[in-house]
CSV table of C-alpha atoms in Angstrom, one decimal:
chain,number,residue,atom,x,y,z
J,1,MET,CA,0.0,0.0,0.0
J,2,THR,CA,1.6,3.3,-1.1
J,3,PHE,CA,0.4,6.7,-0.3
J,4,LEU,CA,1.8,9.7,-2.1
J,5,LEU,CA,2.8,12.4,0.4
J,6,LEU,CA,1.4,15.2,-1.6
J,7,THR,CA,-0.9,17.6,0.2
J,8,LEU,CA,-3.7,19.3,-1.8
J,9,LEU,CA,-5.4,22.3,-0.3
J,10,THR,CA,-9.1,22.6,-1.1
J,11,HIS,CA,-11.3,24.8,1.1
J,12,PRO,CA,-15.1,24.5,0.8
J,13,ALA,CA,-16.9,27.8,0.8
J,14,GLN,CA,-17.7,28.9,4.3
J,15,SER,CA,-21.4,29.3,3.4
J,16,ALA,CA,-21.6,25.6,2.5
J,17,CYS,CA,-21.3,24.7,6.2
J,18,ARG,CA,-23.8,25.4,9.0
J,19,ALA,CA,-24.1,24.6,12.6
J,20,VAL,CA,-27.0,22.3,13.5
J,21,SER,CA,-28.4,22.1,17.0
J,22,VAL,CA,-29.0,18.6,18.3
J,23,THR,CA,-31.3,18.0,21.3
J,24,ALA,CA,-32.4,14.9,23.1
J,25,ASN,CA,-35.6,15.1,25.3
J,26,GLY,CA,-35.4,18.8,24.8
J,27,ALA,CA,-31.8,19.2,26.2
J,28,PRO,CA,-28.9,20.2,24.0
J,29,VAL,CA,-26.4,17.4,23.1
J,30,ILE,CA,-22.9,18.8,23.6
J,31,GLY,CA,-19.5,17.2,22.9
J,32,ILE,CA,-20.4,14.8,20.1
J,33,GLU,CA,-16.8,13.3,20.2
J,34,ASP,CA,-17.5,10.3,18.0
J,35,MET,CA,-20.1,9.0,15.6
J,36,ALA,CA,-20.8,5.6,14.1
J,37,LEU,CA,-22.5,5.8,10.7
J,38,ASP,CA,-25.2,3.4,9.6
J,39,ALA,CA,-25.3,4.5,6.0
J,40,ALA,CA,-27.8,1.9,4.8
J,41,ARG,CA,-30.4,3.2,7.2
J,42,GLY,CA,-29.4,6.9,7.0
J,43,GLN,CA,-28.7,7.0,10.8
J,44,ALA,CA,-25.8,7.6,13.1
J,45,VAL,CA,-25.1,6.8,16.7
J,46,LEU,CA,-23.7,9.7,18.6
J,47,SER,CA,-21.3,9.5,21.5
J,48,ALA,CA,-21.5,12.7,23.6
J,49,TYR,CA,-21.1,14.3,27.0
J,50,ASP,CA,-20.2,17.8,28.1
J,51,ARG,CA,-16.6,17.4,29.4
J,52,ARG,CA,-16.1,21.0,30.3
J,53,ALA,CA,-19.3,21.2,32.4
J,54,GLY,CA,-18.5,17.8,34.0
J,55,THR,CA,-22.0,16.5,33.2
J,56,ARG,CA,-22.8,13.0,31.9
J,57,GLY,CA,-24.3,12.4,28.5
J,58,GLY,CA,-24.9,9.2,26.6
J,59,LEU,CA,-25.5,7.4,23.3
J,60,TYR,CA,-28.0,8.9,20.9
J,61,LEU,CA,-29.6,7.8,17.6
J,62,LEU,CA,-29.9,10.5,14.9
J,63,ASP,CA,-31.9,10.3,11.7
J,64,LEU,CA,-29.6,11.9,9.2
J,65,HIS,CA,-32.5,12.8,6.8
J,66,THR,CA,-33.5,15.5,9.3
J,67,LEU,CA,-30.2,17.5,8.9
J,68,ASP,CA,-31.8,19.9,6.5
J,69,ALA,CA,-33.3,21.7,9.6
J,70,PRO,CA,-31.3,24.1,11.8
J,71,ALA,CA,-32.3,22.0,14.9
J,72,VAL,CA,-32.8,18.3,15.1
J,73,ALA,CA,-33.9,15.8,17.8
J,74,ALA,CA,-31.9,12.6,18.6
J,75,ILE,CA,-33.3,9.6,20.3
J,76,PRO,CA,-31.6,8.8,23.6
J,77,LEU,CA,-30.4,5.2,23.6
J,78,ALA,CA,-28.4,5.1,26.9
J,79,THR,CA,-28.0,8.0,29.3
J,80,GLY,CA,-26.0,8.8,32.4
J,81,LEU,CA,-22.8,7.8,30.7
J,82,SER,CA,-19.5,9.5,29.8
J,83,PRO,CA,-18.8,7.7,26.5
J,84,ALA,CA,-15.8,8.0,24.3
J,85,GLY,CA,-15.1,6.0,21.1
J,86,ILE,CA,-17.8,3.8,19.6
J,87,ASP,CA,-18.1,1.4,16.7
J,88,LEU,CA,-21.1,-0.2,14.9
J,89,ARG,CA,-21.3,-3.6,13.3
J,90,ALA,CA,-24.1,-4.9,11.0
J,91,GLU,CA,-25.2,-8.4,12.0
J,92,PRO,CA,-26.6,-11.1,9.7
J,93,ASP,CA,-30.1,-10.8,11.3
J,94,GLY,CA,-30.3,-7.1,10.5
J,95,THR,CA,-29.6,-5.9,14.0
J,96,ARG,CA,-26.6,-3.8,14.9
J,97,SER,CA,-23.9,-4.5,17.5
J,98,LEU,CA,-22.4,-1.5,19.2
J,99,LEU,CA,-19.3,-1.0,21.2
J,100,ALA,CA,-18.8,2.0,23.4
J,101,ILE,CA,-16.0,3.1,25.8
J,102,SER,CA,-17.5,4.2,29.1
J,103,ARG,CA,-15.4,6.4,31.4
J,104,ARG,CA,-16.0,6.3,35.1
J,105,GLU,CA,-15.7,8.9,37.8
J,106,ASP,CA,-13.0,6.9,39.6
J,107,GLY,CA,-10.7,7.2,36.5
J,108,SER,CA,-11.3,3.7,35.2
J,109,ALA,CA,-13.1,2.8,31.9
J,110,THR,CA,-14.9,-0.1,30.5
J,111,VAL,CA,-16.0,-1.2,27.0
J,112,GLU,CA,-19.8,-1.8,26.9
J,113,ARG,CA,-21.3,-4.0,24.3
J,114,TYR,CA,-24.9,-3.5,23.1
J,115,ARG,CA,-27.4,-4.8,20.6
J,116,LEU,CA,-29.3,-2.1,18.6
J,117,ASP,CA,-32.6,-3.2,17.2
J,118,GLY,CA,-34.4,-0.2,15.7
J,119,ALA,CA,-34.3,2.4,18.4
J,120,THR,CA,-33.9,-0.1,21.2
J,121,LEU,CA,-30.5,-0.6,22.8
J,122,THR,CA,-30.0,-3.7,24.9
J,123,HIS,CA,-26.9,-4.2,27.0
J,124,GLN,CA,-25.0,-7.4,26.2
J,125,GLY,CA,-21.9,-7.3,28.4
J,126,THR,CA,-19.0,-5.4,29.8
J,127,THR,CA,-15.2,-5.7,29.3
J,128,ALA,CA,-13.2,-4.3,32.2
J,129,GLY,CA,-9.5,-4.2,33.4
J,130,PRO,CA,-6.7,-1.8,34.1
J,131,LEU,CA,-5.5,-1.7,30.5
J,132,LEU,CA,-8.7,0.1,29.6
J,133,CYS,CA,-8.2,3.1,32.0
J,134,ARG,CA,-7.0,5.4,29.2
J,135,ALA,CA,-9.1,3.7,26.4
J,136,ASN,CA,-9.9,6.2,23.6
J,137,ASP,CA,-11.3,4.4,20.6
J,138,VAL,CA,-12.7,1.0,19.9
J,139,ALA,CA,-13.4,-1.1,16.7
J,140,PHE,CA,-14.7,-4.5,15.9
J,141,LEU,CA,-12.4,-7.1,14.3
J,142,ASP,CA,-15.2,-9.6,13.9
J,143,GLY,CA,-18.3,-10.7,15.8
J,144,ASP,CA,-16.3,-11.6,18.9
J,145,ARG,CA,-13.0,-9.8,19.0
J,146,PHE,CA,-12.3,-6.1,19.0
J,147,LEU,CA,-9.5,-3.6,19.2
J,148,PHE,CA,-9.1,-0.5,21.3
J,149,THR,CA,-6.6,2.3,21.7
J,150,SER,CA,-5.1,3.7,24.9
J,151,SER,CA,-3.8,7.2,24.7
J,152,HIS,CA,-1.2,6.7,27.5
J,153,GLY,CA,0.6,3.7,29.0
J,154,GLY,CA,-0.8,4.0,32.5
J,155,CYS,CA,-3.7,5.2,34.6
J,156,GLY,CA,-2.3,7.9,36.9
J,157,TRP,CA,-1.2,11.5,36.3
J,158,GLY,CA,2.4,10.4,36.1
J,159,ALA,CA,1.6,8.6,32.8
J,160,VAL,CA,0.0,11.7,31.5
J,161,ILE,CA,3.0,13.9,32.4
J,162,GLN,CA,5.4,11.4,31.0
J,163,ASP,CA,3.8,11.5,27.6
J,164,ASN,CA,2.1,15.0,27.4
J,165,VAL,CA,4.9,17.0,29.0
J,166,LEU,CA,8.1,14.9,28.5
J,167,GLY,CA,7.2,13.6,25.0
J,168,GLY,CA,7.0,9.9,25.8
J,169,ARG,CA,5.3,7.5,23.5
J,170,HIS,CA,3.5,4.9,25.6
J,171,GLY,CA,0.1,4.7,24.0
J,172,PHE,CA,-0.9,1.4,22.6
J,173,VAL,CA,-3.4,-0.7,20.7
J,174,GLY,CA,-5.1,-3.5,22.7
J,175,LEU,CA,-6.9,-6.6,21.6
J,176,VAL,CA,-9.9,-8.1,23.4
J,177,GLU,CA,-10.7,-11.8,22.8
J,178,THR,CA,-12.7,-14.0,25.2
J,179,ASN,CA,-13.4,-10.7,27.0
J,180,GLU,CA,-9.7,-10.4,28.1
J,181,PRO,CA,-7.8,-7.3,27.1
J,182,ARG,CA,-4.1,-7.5,26.2
J,183,VAL,CA,-1.6,-5.1,24.6
J,184,LEU,CA,-1.1,-5.8,20.8
J,185,ILE,CA,1.0,-2.8,19.7
J,186,GLY,CA,2.9,-0.4,21.9
J,187,GLY,CA,5.1,2.7,21.5
J,188,ILE,CA,2.5,5.1,20.1
J,189,GLY,CA,2.5,8.9,20.7
J,190,PHE,CA,-1.1,9.2,22.0
J,191,ALA,CA,-3.0,6.4,20.2
J,192,ASN,CA,-6.3,7.8,19.2
J,193,GLY,CA,-8.7,6.7,16.4
J,194,LEU,CA,-8.3,3.3,14.7
J,195,LEU,CA,-9.7,1.6,11.7
J,196,PRO,CA,-9.1,-2.1,11.0
J,197,ASP,CA,-9.5,-3.4,7.5
J,198,PRO,CA,-9.1,-7.2,7.7
J,199,SER,CA,-9.9,-7.8,4.0
J,200,HIS,CA,-6.7,-5.9,3.2
J,201,ASP,CA,-4.7,-7.0,6.2
J,202,ARG,CA,-4.5,-3.4,7.4
J,203,LEU,CA,-4.9,-1.5,10.6
J,204,THR,CA,-4.7,2.3,10.6
J,205,VAL,CA,-4.0,4.1,13.9
J,206,ALA,CA,-4.0,7.8,14.6
J,207,ALA,CA,-0.9,8.9,16.5
J,208,THR,CA,-2.1,12.3,17.7
J,209,ARG,CA,1.2,13.6,19.2
J,210,GLU,CA,3.2,12.3,16.3
J,211,ASP,CA,1.1,14.0,13.5
J,212,VAL,CA,1.0,10.7,11.6
J,213,LEU,CA,-1.2,7.8,10.6
J,214,LEU,CA,0.4,4.5,11.4
J,215,ILE,CA,-0.4,1.6,9.0
J,216,TYR,CA,0.1,-1.9,10.4
J,217,ARG,CA,-0.4,-5.3,9.0
J,218,LEU,CA,-3.0,-7.1,11.0
J,219,SER,CA,-1.3,-10.4,10.3
J,220,GLU,CA,2.0,-9.1,11.6
J,221,PRO,CA,1.2,-6.2,14.0
J,222,GLN,CA,4.7,-6.1,15.5
J,223,ALA,CA,6.4,-5.3,12.2
J,224,PRO,CA,7.3,-1.6,11.7
J,225,PRO,CA,4.4,0.4,10.4
J,226,GLN,CA,4.2,2.7,7.4
J,227,ARG,CA,4.0,6.3,8.6
J,228,ILE,CA,1.8,8.8,6.8
J,229,ALA,CA,2.4,12.4,7.8
J,230,VAL,CA,-0.7,14.5,8.1
J,231,PRO,CA,-1.1,18.3,8.7
J,232,GLY,CA,-2.1,18.1,12.4
J,233,GLY,CA,-2.7,15.7,15.2
J,234,PRO,CA,-5.1,13.0,13.9
J,235,ASP,CA,-8.1,12.0,15.9
J,236,ASN,CA,-11.0,9.8,14.8
J,237,LEU,CA,-10.9,8.0,11.4
J,238,THR,CA,-13.6,7.0,9.0
J,239,MET,CA,-13.4,5.3,5.7
J,240,VAL,CA,-14.6,6.1,2.2
J,241,PRO,CA,-15.4,3.2,-0.2
J,242,ASP,CA,-12.8,4.3,-2.7
J,243,GLY,CA,-10.1,3.8,-0.1
J,244,ARG,CA,-9.6,7.3,1.3
J,245,LEU,CA,-9.7,8.0,5.0
J,246,LEU,CA,-11.5,11.0,6.5
J,247,VAL,CA,-9.4,12.3,9.4
J,248,ALA,CA,-10.3,15.0,12.0
J,249,LEU,CA,-7.0,16.9,12.7
J,250,HIS,CA,-5.9,19.1,15.6
J,251,PRO,CA,-3.5,21.7,14.1
J,252,SER,CA,-2.5,23.2,17.5
J,253,PRO,CA,-2.3,20.9,20.5
J,254,PHE,CA,-1.6,24.0,22.7
J,255,ARG,CA,-4.8,25.8,21.6
J,256,LEU,CA,-6.8,22.5,21.9
J,257,ALA,CA,-5.6,22.1,25.5
J,258,LEU,CA,-6.6,25.7,26.4
J,259,HIS,CA,-10.0,25.2,24.8
J,260,ARG,CA,-10.6,21.8,26.2
J,261,TYR,CA,-10.1,22.8,29.8
J,262,GLY,CA,-11.6,26.3,29.5
J,263,TRP,CA,-8.3,28.1,30.3
J,264,PRO,CA,-7.5,31.7,29.4
J,265,GLY,CA,-7.0,32.1,25.7
J,266,GLY,CA,-9.1,28.9,25.0
J,267,ALA,CA,-12.3,30.5,23.6
J,268,ALA,CA,-11.9,28.5,20.4
J,269,ALA,CA,-9.7,25.8,18.9
J,270,PRO,CA,-9.2,25.1,15.1
J,271,THR,CA,-11.2,22.6,13.2
J,272,ARG,CA,-9.6,20.8,10.3
J,273,ILE,CA,-10.8,17.8,8.3
J,274,ALA,CA,-8.7,16.0,5.7
J,275,ALA,CA,-9.2,13.1,3.3
J,276,VAL,CA,-6.1,10.9,2.9
J,277,GLY,CA,-5.7,8.6,-0.2
J,278,PRO,CA,-3.4,7.4,-2.9
J,279,ALA,CA,-3.3,10.8,-4.5
J,280,GLY,CA,-2.3,12.6,-1.4
J,281,THR,CA,-4.0,14.5,1.4
J,282,ALA,CA,-6.8,16.9,0.7
J,283,ILE,CA,-7.9,19.4,3.3
J,284,LEU,CA,-11.7,19.5,3.1
J,285,LEU,CA,-12.4,21.9,5.9
J,286,ASP,CA,-10.0,24.4,7.7
J,287,GLU,CA,-11.5,26.9,10.2
J,288,ASP,CA,-10.3,28.9,13.1
J,289,GLY,CA,-12.9,27.4,15.4
J,290,GLN,CA,-14.9,30.5,16.0
J,291,ARG,CA,-18.0,28.9,14.4
J,292,PHE,CA,-17.3,25.2,15.5
J,293,SER,CA,-14.3,24.4,17.6
J,294,ALA,CA,-12.1,21.3,18.1
J,295,ALA,CA,-13.6,18.8,15.6
J,296,THR,CA,-12.8,15.3,16.6
J,297,VAL,CA,-14.8,13.2,14.0
J,298,ALA,CA,-16.2,13.5,10.5
J,299,VAL,CA,-18.3,11.2,8.5
J,300,SER,CA,-19.6,11.7,4.9
J,301,TRP,CA,-23.2,10.7,4.0
J,302,ASN,CA,-25.3,11.5,1.0
J,303,GLY,CA,-22.9,14.2,-0.2
J,304,ARG,CA,-22.6,15.9,3.1
J,305,LEU,CA,-19.7,16.2,5.5
J,306,ILE,CA,-21.0,15.8,9.1
J,307,VAL,CA,-18.6,16.9,11.8
J,308,GLY,CA,-18.7,16.4,15.6
J,309,SER,CA,-16.6,18.1,18.3
J,310,VAL,CA,-15.3,17.2,21.8
J,311,THR,CA,-16.6,20.5,23.1
J,312,ALA,CA,-19.1,22.1,20.7
J,313,PRO,CA,-22.9,21.8,20.9
J,314,GLY,CA,-24.5,19.9,18.0
J,315,LEU,CA,-22.9,19.2,14.7
J,316,LEU,CA,-21.4,21.1,11.7
J,317,VAL,CA,-22.9,20.1,8.4
J,318,CYS,CA,-21.2,20.9,5.1
J,319,ASP,CA,-23.3,20.4,2.0
J,320,GLU,CA,-20.4,20.2,-0.5
J,321,ALA,CA,-18.1,17.4,0.6
J,322,ALA,CA,-16.7,14.0,-0.5
J,323,SER,CA,-19.4,11.4,-0.2
J,324,GLY,CA,-19.5,7.7,0.6
J,325,ALA,CA,-17.7,7.4,3.9
J,326,THR,CA,-18.5,5.1,6.7
J,327,GLY,CA,-17.8,5.4,10.4
J,328,SER,CA,-18.7,1.9,11.2
J,329,SER,CA,-17.5,-1.7,10.7
J,330,GLU,CA,-20.3,-2.6,8.3
J,331,PRO,CA,-19.3,-3.4,4.7
J,332,ALA,CA,-19.4,-0.3,2.6
J,333,GLY,CA,-17.8,-1.4,-0.6
J,334,PRO,CA,-14.2,-2.5,-1.1
J,335,PRO,CA,-11.4,0.0,-0.6
J,336,ALA,CA,-9.2,0.9,-3.5
J,337,THR,CA,-6.3,-1.6,-3.8
J,338,ARG,CA,-3.0,0.0,-2.9
């Protein structure tokens, strides 16, 4: 698989994008950090909670056909949670399986497994353990196994200081099989979004503090990865059927930290979305964050780019964008051979 390291700058017209308010039971949904797209049904599952206010949120089901309106209502699936990364898998019986990282007040985290049937979410089980304390994103490998990323190598503030301040690279990718987590790949500078592609023996991992995408072989995950430089710290990843990746990028970690924690000078943080493919990297959206700050995920559906943020209320919807991306593990057409 070969990527050309050419960066193409294309900026959609500002007027093509608009903020859309999302509510659930009449309350605003803030901090839609991740989304799992169900393209076949025109729906997305949203993972959201208001980190700066310290309030809990949950998982929500959104009908994407409603995004023409300036305000839309999502269906609460599970509330009282502080969820992070999620993934969706289409099952043979037509239902969907959902994985969600759930962060706890004591600093621990679990991965919760659900069955989604229509708008009914049924809890199926919990994966727990100390390796999950810094879990960030999660992705199905198949019906039983799944992968997760850990941003840091440990649970305490010492691990955060070691990586965030001293520049260590102790993030990792973990594998869960028979409900037991173990480390699969280590030495990553803030492991964030991940996207496995078993049909092409490929695993893409966002290394946020290295400004690169790491491309591993699933069959030999310990082999040195291919490194694809990107213009910012990569966050969540979604796939386009032609083989491109949509990547939410953080151009300035310093401004992101100020904004994320509400510190002086942190009124806004940049939003940047890029598509990475064989022809290079195309920047689809590049804003200063005054309208919509700190984007962490983007999916493309029906010709629209739909963007979520770790801090902003609602979504940003751009009507002129690359189409055909999927933010879930359901088949969406074969990627381009590379």
